[in-house]
Short mmCIF file of C-alpha atoms in Angstrom, two decimals:
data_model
loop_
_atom_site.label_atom_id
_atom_site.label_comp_id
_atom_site.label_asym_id
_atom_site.label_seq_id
_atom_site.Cartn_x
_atom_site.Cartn_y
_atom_site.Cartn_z
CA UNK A 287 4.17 51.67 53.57
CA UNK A 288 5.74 48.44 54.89
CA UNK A 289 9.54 48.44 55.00
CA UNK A 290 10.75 45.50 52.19
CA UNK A 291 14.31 46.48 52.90
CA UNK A 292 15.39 44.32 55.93
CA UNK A 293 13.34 40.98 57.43
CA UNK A 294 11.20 38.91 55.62
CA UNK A 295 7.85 38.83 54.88
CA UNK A 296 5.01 35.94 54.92
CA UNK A 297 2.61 36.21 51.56
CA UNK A 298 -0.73 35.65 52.38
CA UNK A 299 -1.67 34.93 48.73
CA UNK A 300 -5.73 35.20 48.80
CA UNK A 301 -5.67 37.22 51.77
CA UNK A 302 -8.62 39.31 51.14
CA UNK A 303 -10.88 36.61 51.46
CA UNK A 304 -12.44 35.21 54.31
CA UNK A 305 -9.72 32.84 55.99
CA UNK A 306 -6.92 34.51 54.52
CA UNK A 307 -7.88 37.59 55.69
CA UNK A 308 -8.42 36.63 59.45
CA UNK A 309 -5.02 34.64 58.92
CA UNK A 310 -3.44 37.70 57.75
CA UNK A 311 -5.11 39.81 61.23
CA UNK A 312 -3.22 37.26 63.18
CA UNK A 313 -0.08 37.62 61.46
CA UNK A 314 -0.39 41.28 61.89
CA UNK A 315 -1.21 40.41 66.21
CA UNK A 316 2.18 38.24 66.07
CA UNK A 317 4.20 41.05 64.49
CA UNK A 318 4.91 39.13 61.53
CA UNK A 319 5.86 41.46 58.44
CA UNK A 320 2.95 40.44 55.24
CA UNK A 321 2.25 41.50 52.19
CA UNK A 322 -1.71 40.67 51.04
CA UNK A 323 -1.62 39.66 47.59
CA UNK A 324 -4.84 38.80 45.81
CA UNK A 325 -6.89 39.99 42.92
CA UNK A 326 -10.34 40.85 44.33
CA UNK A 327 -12.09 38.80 41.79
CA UNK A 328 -14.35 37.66 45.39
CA UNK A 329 -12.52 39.13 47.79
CA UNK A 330 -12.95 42.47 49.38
CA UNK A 331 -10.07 45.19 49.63
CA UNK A 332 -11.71 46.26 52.96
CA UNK A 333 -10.72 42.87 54.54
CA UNK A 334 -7.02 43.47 53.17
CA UNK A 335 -5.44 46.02 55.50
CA UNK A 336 -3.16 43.82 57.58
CA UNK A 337 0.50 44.73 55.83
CA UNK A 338 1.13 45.75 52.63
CA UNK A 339 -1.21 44.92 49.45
CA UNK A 340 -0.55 43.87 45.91
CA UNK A 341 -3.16 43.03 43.35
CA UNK A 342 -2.33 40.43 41.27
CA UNK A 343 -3.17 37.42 39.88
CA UNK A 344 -1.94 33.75 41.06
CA UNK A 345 -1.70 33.02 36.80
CA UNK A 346 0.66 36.03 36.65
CA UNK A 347 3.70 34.24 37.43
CA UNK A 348 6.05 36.76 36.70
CA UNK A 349 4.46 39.11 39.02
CA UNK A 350 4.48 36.87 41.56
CA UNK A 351 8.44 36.19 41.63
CA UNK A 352 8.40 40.09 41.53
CA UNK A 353 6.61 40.03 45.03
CA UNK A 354 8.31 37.52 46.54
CA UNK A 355 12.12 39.01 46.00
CA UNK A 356 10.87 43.09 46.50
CA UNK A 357 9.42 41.88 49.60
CA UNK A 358 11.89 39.39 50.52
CA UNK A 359 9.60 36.87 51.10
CA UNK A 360 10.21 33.58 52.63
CA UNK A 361 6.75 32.01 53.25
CA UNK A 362 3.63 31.75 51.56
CA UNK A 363 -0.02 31.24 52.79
CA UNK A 364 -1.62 29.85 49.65
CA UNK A 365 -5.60 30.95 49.86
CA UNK A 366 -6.19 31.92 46.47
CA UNK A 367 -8.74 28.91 44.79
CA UNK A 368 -12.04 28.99 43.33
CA UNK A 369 -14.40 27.52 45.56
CA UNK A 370 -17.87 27.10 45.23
CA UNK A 371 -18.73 23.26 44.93
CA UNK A 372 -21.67 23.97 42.29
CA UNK A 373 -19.87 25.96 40.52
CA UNK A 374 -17.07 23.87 39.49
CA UNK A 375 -19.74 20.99 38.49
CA UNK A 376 -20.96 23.45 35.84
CA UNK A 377 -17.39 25.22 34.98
CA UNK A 378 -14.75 22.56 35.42
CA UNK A 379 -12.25 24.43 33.14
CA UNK A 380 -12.27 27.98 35.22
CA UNK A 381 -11.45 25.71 37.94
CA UNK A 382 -8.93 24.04 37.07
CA UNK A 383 -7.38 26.62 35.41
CA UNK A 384 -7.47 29.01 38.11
CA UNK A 385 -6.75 26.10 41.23
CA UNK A 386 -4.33 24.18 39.15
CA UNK A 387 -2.64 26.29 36.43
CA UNK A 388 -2.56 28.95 38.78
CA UNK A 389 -0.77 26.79 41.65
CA UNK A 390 1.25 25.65 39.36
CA UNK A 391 2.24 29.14 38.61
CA UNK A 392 2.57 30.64 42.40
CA UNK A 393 4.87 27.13 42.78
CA UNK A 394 6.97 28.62 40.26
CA UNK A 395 7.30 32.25 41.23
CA UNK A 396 8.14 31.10 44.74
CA UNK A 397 10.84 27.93 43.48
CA UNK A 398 12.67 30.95 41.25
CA UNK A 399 12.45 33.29 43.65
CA UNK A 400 13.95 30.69 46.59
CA UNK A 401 10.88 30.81 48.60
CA UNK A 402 10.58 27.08 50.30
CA UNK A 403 7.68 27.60 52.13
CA UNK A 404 4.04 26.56 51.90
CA UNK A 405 0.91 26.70 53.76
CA UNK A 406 -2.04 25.49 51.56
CA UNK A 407 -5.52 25.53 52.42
CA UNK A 408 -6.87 22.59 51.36
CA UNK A 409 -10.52 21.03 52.61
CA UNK A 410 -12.08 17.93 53.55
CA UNK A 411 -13.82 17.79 50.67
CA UNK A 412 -10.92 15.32 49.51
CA UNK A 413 -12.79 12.78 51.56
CA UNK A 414 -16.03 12.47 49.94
CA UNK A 415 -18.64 10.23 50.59
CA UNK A 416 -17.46 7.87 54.24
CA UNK A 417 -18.77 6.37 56.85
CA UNK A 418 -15.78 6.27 59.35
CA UNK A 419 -17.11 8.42 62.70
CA UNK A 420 -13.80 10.59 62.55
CA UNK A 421 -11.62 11.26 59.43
CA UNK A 422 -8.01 11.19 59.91
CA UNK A 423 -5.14 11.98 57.05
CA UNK A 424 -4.65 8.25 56.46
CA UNK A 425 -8.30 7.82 55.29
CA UNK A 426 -8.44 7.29 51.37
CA UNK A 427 -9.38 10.13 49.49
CA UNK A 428 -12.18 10.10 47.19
CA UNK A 429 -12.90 13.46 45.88
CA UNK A 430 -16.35 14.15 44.42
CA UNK A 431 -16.32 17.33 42.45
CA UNK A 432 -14.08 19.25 40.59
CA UNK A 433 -13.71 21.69 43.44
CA UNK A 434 -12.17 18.79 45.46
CA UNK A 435 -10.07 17.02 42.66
CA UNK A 436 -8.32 20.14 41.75
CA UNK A 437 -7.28 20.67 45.68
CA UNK A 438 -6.41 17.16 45.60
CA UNK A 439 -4.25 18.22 42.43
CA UNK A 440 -2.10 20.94 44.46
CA UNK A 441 -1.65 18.61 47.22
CA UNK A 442 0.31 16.42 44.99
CA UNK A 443 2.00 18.97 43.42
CA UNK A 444 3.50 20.18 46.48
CA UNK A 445 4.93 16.59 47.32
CA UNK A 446 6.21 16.38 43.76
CA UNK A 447 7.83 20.27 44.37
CA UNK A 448 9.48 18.91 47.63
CA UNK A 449 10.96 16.04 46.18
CA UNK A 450 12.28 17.53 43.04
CA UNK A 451 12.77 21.02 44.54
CA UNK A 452 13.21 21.22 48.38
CA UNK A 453 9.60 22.72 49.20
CA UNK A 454 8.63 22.00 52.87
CA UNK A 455 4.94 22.41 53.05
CA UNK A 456 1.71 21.62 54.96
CA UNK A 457 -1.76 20.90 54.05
CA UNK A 458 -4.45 21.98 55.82
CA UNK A 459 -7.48 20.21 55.12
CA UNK A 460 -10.20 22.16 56.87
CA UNK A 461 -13.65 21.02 57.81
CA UNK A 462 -16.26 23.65 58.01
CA UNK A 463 -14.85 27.24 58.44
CA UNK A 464 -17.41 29.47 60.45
CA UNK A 465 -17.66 32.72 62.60
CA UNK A 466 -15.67 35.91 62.79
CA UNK A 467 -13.87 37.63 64.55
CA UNK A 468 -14.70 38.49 68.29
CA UNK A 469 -15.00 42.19 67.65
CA UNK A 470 -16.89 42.00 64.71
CA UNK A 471 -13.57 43.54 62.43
CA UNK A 472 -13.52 40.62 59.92
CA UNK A 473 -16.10 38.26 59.14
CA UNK A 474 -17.68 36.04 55.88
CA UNK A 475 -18.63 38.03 53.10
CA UNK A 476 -18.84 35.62 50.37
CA UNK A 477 -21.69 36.76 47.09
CA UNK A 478 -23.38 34.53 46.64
CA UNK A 479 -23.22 33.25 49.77
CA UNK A 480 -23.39 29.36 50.16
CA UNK A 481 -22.16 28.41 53.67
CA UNK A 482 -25.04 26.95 56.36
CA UNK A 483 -24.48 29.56 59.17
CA UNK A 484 -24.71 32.97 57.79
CA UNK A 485 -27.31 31.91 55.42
CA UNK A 486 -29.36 31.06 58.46
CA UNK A 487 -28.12 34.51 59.87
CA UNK A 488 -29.58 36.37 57.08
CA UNK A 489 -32.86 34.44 57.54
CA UNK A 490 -33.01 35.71 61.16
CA UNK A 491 -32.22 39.28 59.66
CA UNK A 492 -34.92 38.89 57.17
CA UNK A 493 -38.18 37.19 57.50
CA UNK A 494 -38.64 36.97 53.54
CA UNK A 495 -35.80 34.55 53.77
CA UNK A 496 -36.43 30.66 53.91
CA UNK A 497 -33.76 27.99 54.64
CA UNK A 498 -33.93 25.13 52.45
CA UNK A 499 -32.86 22.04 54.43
CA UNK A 500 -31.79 19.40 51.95
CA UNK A 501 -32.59 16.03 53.14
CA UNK A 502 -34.43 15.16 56.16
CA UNK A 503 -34.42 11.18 56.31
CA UNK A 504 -30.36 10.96 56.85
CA UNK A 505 -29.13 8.12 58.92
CA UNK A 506 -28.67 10.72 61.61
CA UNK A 507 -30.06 11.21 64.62
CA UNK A 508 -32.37 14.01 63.24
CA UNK A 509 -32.27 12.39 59.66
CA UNK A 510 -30.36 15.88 58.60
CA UNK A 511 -26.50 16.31 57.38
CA UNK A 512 -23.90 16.49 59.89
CA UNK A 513 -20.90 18.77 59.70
CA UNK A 514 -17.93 20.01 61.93
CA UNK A 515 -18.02 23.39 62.65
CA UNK A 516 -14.68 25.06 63.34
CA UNK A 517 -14.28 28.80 63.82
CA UNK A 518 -12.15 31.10 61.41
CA UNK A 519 -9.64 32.38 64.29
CA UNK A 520 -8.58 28.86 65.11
CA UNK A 521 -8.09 28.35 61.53
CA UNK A 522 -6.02 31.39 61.29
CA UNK A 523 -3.82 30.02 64.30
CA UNK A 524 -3.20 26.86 62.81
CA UNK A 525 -1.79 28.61 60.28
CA UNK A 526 0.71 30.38 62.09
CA UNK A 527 1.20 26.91 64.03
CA UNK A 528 2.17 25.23 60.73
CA UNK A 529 4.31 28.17 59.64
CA UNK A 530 6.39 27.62 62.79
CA UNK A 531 6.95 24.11 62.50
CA UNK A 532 8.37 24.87 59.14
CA UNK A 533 10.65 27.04 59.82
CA UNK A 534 12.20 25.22 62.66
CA UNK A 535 12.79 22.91 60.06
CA UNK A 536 10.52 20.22 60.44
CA UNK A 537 8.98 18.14 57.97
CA UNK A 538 5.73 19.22 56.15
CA UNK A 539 2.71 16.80 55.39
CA UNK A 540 -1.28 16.65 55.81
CA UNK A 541 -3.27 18.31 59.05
CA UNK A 542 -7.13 18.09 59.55
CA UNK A 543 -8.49 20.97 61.02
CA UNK A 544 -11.79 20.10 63.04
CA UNK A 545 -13.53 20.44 66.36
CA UNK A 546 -14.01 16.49 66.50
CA UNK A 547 -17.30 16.75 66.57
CA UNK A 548 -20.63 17.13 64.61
CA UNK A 549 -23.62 19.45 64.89
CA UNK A 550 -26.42 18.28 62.07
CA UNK A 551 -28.44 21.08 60.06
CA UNK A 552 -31.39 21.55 62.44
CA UNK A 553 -28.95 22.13 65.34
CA UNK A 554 -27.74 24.92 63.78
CA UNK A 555 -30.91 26.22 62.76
CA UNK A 556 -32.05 25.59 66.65
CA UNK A 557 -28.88 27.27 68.10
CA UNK A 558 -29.14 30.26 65.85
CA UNK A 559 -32.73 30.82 66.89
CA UNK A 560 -31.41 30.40 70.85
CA UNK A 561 -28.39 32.80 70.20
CA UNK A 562 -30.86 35.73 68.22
CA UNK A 563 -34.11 35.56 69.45
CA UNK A 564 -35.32 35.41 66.31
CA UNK A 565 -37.81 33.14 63.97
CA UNK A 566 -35.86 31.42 61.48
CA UNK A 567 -38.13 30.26 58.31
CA UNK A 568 -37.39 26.40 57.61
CA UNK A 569 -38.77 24.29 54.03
CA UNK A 570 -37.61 21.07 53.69
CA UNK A 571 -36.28 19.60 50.28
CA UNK A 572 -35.09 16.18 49.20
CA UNK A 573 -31.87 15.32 49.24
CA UNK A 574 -28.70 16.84 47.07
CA UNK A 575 -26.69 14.90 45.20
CA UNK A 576 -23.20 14.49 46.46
CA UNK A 577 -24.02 15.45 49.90
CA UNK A 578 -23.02 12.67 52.24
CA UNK A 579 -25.05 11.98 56.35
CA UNK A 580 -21.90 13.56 57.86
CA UNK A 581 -18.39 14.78 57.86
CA UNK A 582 -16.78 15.06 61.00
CA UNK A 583 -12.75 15.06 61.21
CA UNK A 584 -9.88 13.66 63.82
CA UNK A 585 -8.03 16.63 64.76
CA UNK A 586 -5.26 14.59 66.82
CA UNK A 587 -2.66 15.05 65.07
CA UNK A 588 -2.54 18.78 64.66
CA UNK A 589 -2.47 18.87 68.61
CA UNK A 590 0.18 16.64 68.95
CA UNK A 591 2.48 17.71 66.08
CA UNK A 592 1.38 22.02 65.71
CA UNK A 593 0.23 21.72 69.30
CA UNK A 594 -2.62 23.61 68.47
CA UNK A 595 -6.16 24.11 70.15
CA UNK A 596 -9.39 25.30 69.32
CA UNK A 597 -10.74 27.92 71.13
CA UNK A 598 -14.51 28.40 69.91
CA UNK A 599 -15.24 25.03 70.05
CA UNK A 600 -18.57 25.32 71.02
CA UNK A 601 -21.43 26.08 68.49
CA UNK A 602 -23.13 28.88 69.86
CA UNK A 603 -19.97 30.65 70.94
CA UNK A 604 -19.08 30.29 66.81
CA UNK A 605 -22.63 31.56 65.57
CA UNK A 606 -22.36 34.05 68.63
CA UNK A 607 -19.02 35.62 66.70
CA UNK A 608 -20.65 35.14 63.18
CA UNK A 609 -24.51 37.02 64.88
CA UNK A 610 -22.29 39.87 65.88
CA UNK A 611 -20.61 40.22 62.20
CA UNK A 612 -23.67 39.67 60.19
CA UNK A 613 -25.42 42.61 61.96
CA UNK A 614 -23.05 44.85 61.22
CA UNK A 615 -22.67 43.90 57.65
CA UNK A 616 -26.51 44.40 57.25
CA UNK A 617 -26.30 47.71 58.89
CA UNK A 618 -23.57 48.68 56.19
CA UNK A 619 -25.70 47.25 53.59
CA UNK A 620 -28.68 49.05 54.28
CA UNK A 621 -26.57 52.64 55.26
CA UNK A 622 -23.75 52.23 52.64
CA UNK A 623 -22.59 55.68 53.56
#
């Protein structure tokens, strides 16, 4: 049991999922005190073993203030969202219900109990369809789907809370998150799983699988999407990055988290053949809607301002990490015991 008595505590709320768990690991490596709060609706109690950990729901307002002051905390890691893109197309309500209402709430909890505070994940998704070469935080924002418009939602929210209420927080708007952790501890565990990598993973694993490769005559080099990869950990360390800035008392505001640069659909397909040996089953499909040639974000100012830097920037060391992860959670899959 974590002492609440003395100290104070970060809130990682979300943090059995897939970036707030790794964020939560590297809390736990900085000797930060944490309490995991989250209600397992998709994430996995497994991943939640880095401090203390409190089911509960983001909606549940008053059991979030009840957190915050037991466990003295004084920052929170905001993780908990809905967020599968097709999803939200089909149930707009759940979404913004559960991404809006229930920021709305944790806002709430954490203004009563004089938390001040804030480290939201947020996504490039806010961007939507572009056709700069790099995204920076001054691009306009044209959000696509109801995934996006409801993150777009809590980022204004949390400039409204600061003004009215003395929040400081940061927005992280992440490209895409990938790999796991080095030793294979922590990794993506998402059902169903939707993300490029570990789909292509599991087609390596299996040969039944196929990988459906939406859209082949892209104005890219290759005519197929591009994206910006960015590994897990180095999200996790921007997090504790941002946290410090806060609390030294500087201002809050918008981040991009990317590597800079772009690796298109059949790259990764290619490199996760090179990294496992392995045939990797391939039918191309038109195009889906919504999905625009390539996303690929400026990361300059979070290395000026957090000072951070990626480590895995490289693809194959990221599907290296993510190989390593998805092995092992096929080997528990198929031995449970």
């Amino acid at each position: 049991m974590q002492d609440t008595s003395s100290g104070h505590t970060v809130a990682v709320v979300g943090g059995a999922g897939y970036i707030g768990s790794h964020t939560a690991m590297k809390l736990a490596e900085a000797g930060r005190k944490t309490v995991v709060v989250d209600n397992l609706s998709t994430g996995h109690r497994e991943a939640a073993r880095f401090g203390e950990f409190v089911e509960a729901d983001i909606t549940d307002t008053a059991a979030l203030h009840d957190i915050f002051t037991r466990f003295r905390v004084d920052a929170v890691f905001h993780f908990a969202a809905s967020a599968y893109v097709g999803e939200s197309v089909a149930e707009p309500g759940k979404y913004y219900q559960n991404n809006v209402a229930g920021s709305l709430s944790l806002l709430d909890a954490m203004r009563s109990a004089g938390v001040r505070r804030m480290v939201f994940s947020s996504t490039c998704s806010l961007y939507g369809e572009t056709g700069d070469d790099l995204l920076r935080e001054d691009h306009a924002v044209n959000p696509m789907n109801p995934y996006a418009r409801t993150k777009l939602c809590i980022e204004w929210a949390m400039r409204d809370y600061a003004q009215a209420y003395g929040l400081n927080g940061i927005c992280l708007r992440y490209f895409n998150a990938a790999g796991a952790a080095p030793d294979a501890s922590l990794g993506e565990h998402h059902e169903p799983e939707t993300h490029l990598i570990p789909l292509v993973l599991q087609a390596a694993l299996d040969p039944t699988r196929v990988i459906r490769m939406f859209g082949t005559d892209y104005p890219t080099p290759d005519g197929t999407c591009i994206r910006d990869y960015i590994h897990v950990c180095d999200l996790a360390d921007a997090h504790i990055l941002a946290l410090q800035r806060l609390e030294t008392g500087l201002p809050g505001g918008v981040f991009n988290l990317g590597n800079g640069k772009g690796h298109s659909v059949r790259e990764v397909v290619d490199c996760t053949r090179a990294v496992t040996g392995r045939p990797i089953t391939v039918v191309e499909q038109p195009r889906r809607a919504g999905d625009p040639p390539k996303l690929v974000g400026s990361a300059q100012k979070a290395r000026a301002e957090l000072g951070w830097r990626p480590i895995f920037s490289d693809l194959r060391d990221i599907i290296e990490t993510a190989w390593r992860w998805e092995q092992k959670l096929d080997l528990l899959r198929r031995h449970p015991g």
